[in-house]
């Protein structure tokens, strides 16, 4: 299996950047479009979870916009072949006492790269073992 082919990494990097831009802009329709439209899509949140693209869309439409100043760091994109990728990143907001962690599994479909599974969690900054 080919790991981290430059073209595939570039494609997933662009898809992830588009997702992040939509998230920060609170473009809920665009956010939903980045998820695989399937009952099998799963999202585990900080204090919630959704199963299926419809539940993910419904949950997103009920959420307030993200706090201002979201910053990503330690983002890693790993691709496996040309059809599957894993994206991990940490995120923070100014003045927050926790660091967010985000993992997304992406798969290539005829319509493009889509998130098939996502997990978001937080860890109090005092518990971090590496500097932010």
mmCIF file with all atom_site columns, N, CA and C in Angstrom, residues 31-57:
data_model
loop_
_atom_site.group_PDB
_atom_site.id
_atom_site.type_symbol
_atom_site.label_atom_id
_atom_site.label_alt_id
_atom_site.label_comp_id
_atom_site.label_asym_id
_atom_site.label_entity_id
_atom_site.label_seq_id
_atom_site.pdbx_PDB_ins_code
_atom_site.Cartn_x
_atom_site.Cartn_y
_atom_site.Cartn_z
_atom_site.occupancy
_atom_site.B_iso_or_equiv
_atom_site.pdbx_formal_charge
_atom_site.auth_seq_id
_atom_site.auth_comp_id
_atom_site.auth_asym_id
_atom_site.auth_atom_id
_atom_site.pdbx_PDB_model_num
ATOM 1  N N  . UNK A 1 31 ? -20.609 22.644 5.837  1.00 0.00 ? 31 UNK A N  1
ATOM 2  C CA . UNK A 1 31 ? -20.109 21.661 6.811  1.00 0.00 ? 31 UNK A CA 1
ATOM 3  C C  . UNK A 1 31 ? -20.754 20.309 6.553  1.00 0.00 ? 31 UNK A C  1
ATOM 4  N N  . UNK A 1 32 ? -22.074 20.304 6.431  1.00 0.00 ? 32 UNK A N  1
ATOM 5  C CA . UNK A 1 32 ? -22.799 19.045 6.201  1.00 0.00 ? 32 UNK A CA 1
ATOM 6  C C  . UNK A 1 32 ? -22.330 18.368 4.925  1.00 0.00 ? 32 UNK A C  1
ATOM 7  N N  . UNK A 1 33 ? -21.984 19.149 3.917  1.00 0.00 ? 33 UNK A N  1
ATOM 8  C CA . UNK A 1 33 ? -21.543 18.592 2.648  1.00 0.00 ? 33 UNK A CA 1
ATOM 9  C C  . UNK A 1 33 ? -20.212 17.871 2.720  1.00 0.00 ? 33 UNK A C  1
ATOM 10 N N  . UNK A 1 34 ? -19.443 18.125 3.755  1.00 0.00 ? 34 UNK A N  1
ATOM 11 C CA . UNK A 1 34 ? -18.164 17.433 3.908  1.00 0.00 ? 34 UNK A CA 1
ATOM 12 C C  . UNK A 1 34 ? -18.322 16.054 4.539  1.00 0.00 ? 34 UNK A C  1
ATOM 13 N N  . UNK A 1 35 ? -19.498 15.734 5.063  1.00 0.00 ? 35 UNK A N  1
ATOM 14 C CA . UNK A 1 35 ? -19.728 14.421 5.660  1.00 0.00 ? 35 UNK A CA 1
ATOM 15 C C  . UNK A 1 35 ? -20.358 13.483 4.639  1.00 0.00 ? 35 UNK A C  1
ATOM 16 N N  . UNK A 1 36 ? -19.981 12.220 4.702  1.00 0.00 ? 36 UNK A N  1
ATOM 17 C CA . UNK A 1 36 ? -20.563 11.178 3.869  1.00 0.00 ? 36 UNK A CA 1
ATOM 18 C C  . UNK A 1 36 ? -22.056 11.129 4.177  1.00 0.00 ? 36 UNK A C  1
ATOM 19 N N  . UNK A 1 37 ? -22.873 11.230 3.175  1.00 0.00 ? 37 UNK A N  1
ATOM 20 C CA . UNK A 1 37 ? -24.320 11.235 3.340  1.00 0.00 ? 37 UNK A CA 1
ATOM 21 C C  . UNK A 1 37 ? -24.806 9.796  3.476  1.00 0.00 ? 37 UNK A C  1
ATOM 22 N N  . UNK A 1 38 ? -24.657 9.279  4.694  1.00 0.00 ? 38 UNK A N  1
ATOM 23 C CA . UNK A 1 38 ? -24.960 7.874  4.946  1.00 0.00 ? 38 UNK A CA 1
ATOM 24 C C  . UNK A 1 38 ? -25.435 7.691  6.383  1.00 0.00 ? 38 UNK A C  1
ATOM 25 N N  . UNK A 1 39 ? -26.289 6.699  6.620  1.00 0.00 ? 39 UNK A N  1
ATOM 26 C CA . UNK A 1 39 ? -26.667 6.373  7.993  1.00 0.00 ? 39 UNK A CA 1
ATOM 27 C C  . UNK A 1 39 ? -25.479 5.828  8.792  1.00 0.00 ? 39 UNK A C  1
ATOM 28 N N  . UNK A 1 40 ? -24.412 5.423  8.095  1.00 0.00 ? 40 UNK A N  1
ATOM 29 C CA . UNK A 1 40 ? -23.244 4.869  8.760  1.00 0.00 ? 40 UNK A CA 1
ATOM 30 C C  . UNK A 1 40 ? -22.210 5.888  9.197  1.00 0.00 ? 40 UNK A C  1
ATOM 31 N N  . UNK A 1 41 ? -22.417 7.155  8.892  1.00 0.00 ? 41 UNK A N  1
ATOM 32 C CA . UNK A 1 41 ? -21.477 8.184  9.306  1.00 0.00 ? 41 UNK A CA 1
ATOM 33 C C  . UNK A 1 41 ? -21.654 8.437  10.800 1.00 0.00 ? 41 UNK A C  1
ATOM 34 N N  . UNK A 1 42 ? -20.535 8.557  11.508 1.00 0.00 ? 42 UNK A N  1
ATOM 35 C CA . UNK A 1 42 ? -20.575 8.720  12.964 1.00 0.00 ? 42 UNK A CA 1
ATOM 36 C C  . UNK A 1 42 ? -19.758 9.953  13.364 1.00 0.00 ? 42 UNK A C  1
ATOM 37 N N  . UNK A 1 43 ? -20.281 10.704 14.332 1.00 0.00 ? 43 UNK A N  1
ATOM 38 C CA . UNK A 1 43 ? -19.549 11.824 14.920 1.00 0.00 ? 43 UNK A CA 1
ATOM 39 C C  . UNK A 1 43 ? -19.691 11.736 16.437 1.00 0.00 ? 43 UNK A C  1
ATOM 40 N N  . UNK A 1 44 ? -18.558 11.632 17.128 1.00 0.00 ? 44 UNK A N  1
ATOM 41 C CA . UNK A 1 44 ? -18.528 11.694 18.581 1.00 0.00 ? 44 UNK A CA 1
ATOM 42 C C  . UNK A 1 44 ? -18.035 13.081 18.956 1.00 0.00 ? 44 UNK A C  1
ATOM 43 N N  . UNK A 1 45 ? -18.832 13.830 19.706 1.00 0.00 ? 45 UNK A N  1
ATOM 44 C CA . UNK A 1 45 ? -18.461 15.168 20.121 1.00 0.00 ? 45 UNK A CA 1
ATOM 45 C C  . UNK A 1 45 ? -18.001 15.190 21.567 1.00 0.00 ? 45 UNK A C  1
ATOM 46 N N  . UNK A 1 46 ? -17.794 16.381 22.068 1.00 0.00 ? 46 UNK A N  1
ATOM 47 C CA . UNK A 1 46 ? -17.305 16.552 23.438 1.00 0.00 ? 46 UNK A CA 1
ATOM 48 C C  . UNK A 1 46 ? -18.333 16.043 24.442 1.00 0.00 ? 46 UNK A C  1
ATOM 49 N N  . UNK A 1 47 ? -19.591 16.345 24.228 1.00 0.00 ? 47 UNK A N  1
ATOM 50 C CA . UNK A 1 47 ? -20.641 15.914 25.151 1.00 0.00 ? 47 UNK A CA 1
ATOM 51 C C  . UNK A 1 47 ? -21.855 15.380 24.374 1.00 0.00 ? 47 UNK A C  1
ATOM 52 N N  . UNK A 1 48 ? -21.601 14.815 23.210 1.00 0.00 ? 48 UNK A N  1
ATOM 53 C CA . UNK A 1 48 ? -22.685 14.397 22.341 1.00 0.00 ? 48 UNK A CA 1
ATOM 54 C C  . UNK A 1 48 ? -22.174 13.350 21.366 1.00 0.00 ? 48 UNK A C  1
ATOM 55 N N  . UNK A 1 49 ? -23.097 12.714 20.676 1.00 0.00 ? 49 UNK A N  1
ATOM 56 C CA . UNK A 1 49 ? -22.706 11.867 19.552 1.00 0.00 ? 49 UNK A CA 1
ATOM 57 C C  . UNK A 1 49 ? -23.892 11.757 18.596 1.00 0.00 ? 49 UNK A C  1
ATOM 58 N N  . UNK A 1 50 ? -23.556 11.598 17.315 1.00 0.00 ? 50 UNK A N  1
ATOM 59 C CA . UNK A 1 50 ? -24.569 11.447 16.286 1.00 0.00 ? 50 UNK A CA 1
ATOM 60 C C  . UNK A 1 50 ? -24.212 10.242 15.429 1.00 0.00 ? 50 UNK A C  1
ATOM 61 N N  . UNK A 1 51 ? -25.244 9.535  15.006 1.00 0.00 ? 51 UNK A N  1
ATOM 62 C CA . UNK A 1 51 ? -25.078 8.419  14.086 1.00 0.00 ? 51 UNK A CA 1
ATOM 63 C C  . UNK A 1 51 ? -25.917 8.717  12.854 1.00 0.00 ? 51 UNK A C  1
ATOM 64 N N  . UNK A 1 52 ? -25.266 8.806  11.729 1.00 0.00 ? 52 UNK A N  1
ATOM 65 C CA . UNK A 1 52 ? -25.942 9.088  10.474 1.00 0.00 ? 52 UNK A CA 1
ATOM 66 C C  . UNK A 1 52 ? -25.814 10.550 10.088 1.00 0.00 ? 52 UNK A C  1
ATOM 67 N N  . UNK A 1 53 ? -25.715 10.779 8.795  1.00 0.00 ? 53 UNK A N  1
ATOM 68 C CA . UNK A 1 53 ? -25.544 12.132 8.281  1.00 0.00 ? 53 UNK A CA 1
ATOM 69 C C  . UNK A 1 53 ? -26.718 13.029 8.663  1.00 0.00 ? 53 UNK A C  1
ATOM 70 N N  . UNK A 1 54 ? -27.926 12.504 8.708  1.00 0.00 ? 54 UNK A N  1
ATOM 71 C CA . UNK A 1 54 ? -29.090 13.319 9.062  1.00 0.00 ? 54 UNK A CA 1
ATOM 72 C C  . UNK A 1 54 ? -28.977 13.823 10.498 1.00 0.00 ? 54 UNK A C  1
ATOM 73 N N  . UNK A 1 55 ? -28.570 12.967 11.418 1.00 0.00 ? 55 UNK A N  1
ATOM 74 C CA . UNK A 1 55 ? -28.393 13.400 12.808 1.00 0.00 ? 55 UNK A CA 1
ATOM 75 C C  . UNK A 1 55 ? -27.280 14.433 12.921 1.00 0.00 ? 55 UNK A C  1
ATOM 76 N N  . UNK A 1 56 ? -26.214 14.244 12.179 1.00 0.00 ? 56 UNK A N  1
ATOM 77 C CA . UNK A 1 56 ? -25.104 15.205 12.198 1.00 0.00 ? 56 UNK A CA 1
ATOM 78 C C  . UNK A 1 56 ? -25.593 16.564 11.703 1.00 0.00 ? 56 UNK A C  1
ATOM 79 N N  . UNK A 1 57 ? -26.332 16.573 10.600 1.00 0.00 ? 57 UNK A N  1
ATOM 80 C CA . UNK A 1 57 ? -26.888 17.840 10.071 1.00 0.00 ? 57 UNK A CA 1
ATOM 81 C C  . UNK A 1 57 ? -27.818 18.494 11.093 1.00 0.00 ? 57 UNK A C  1
#
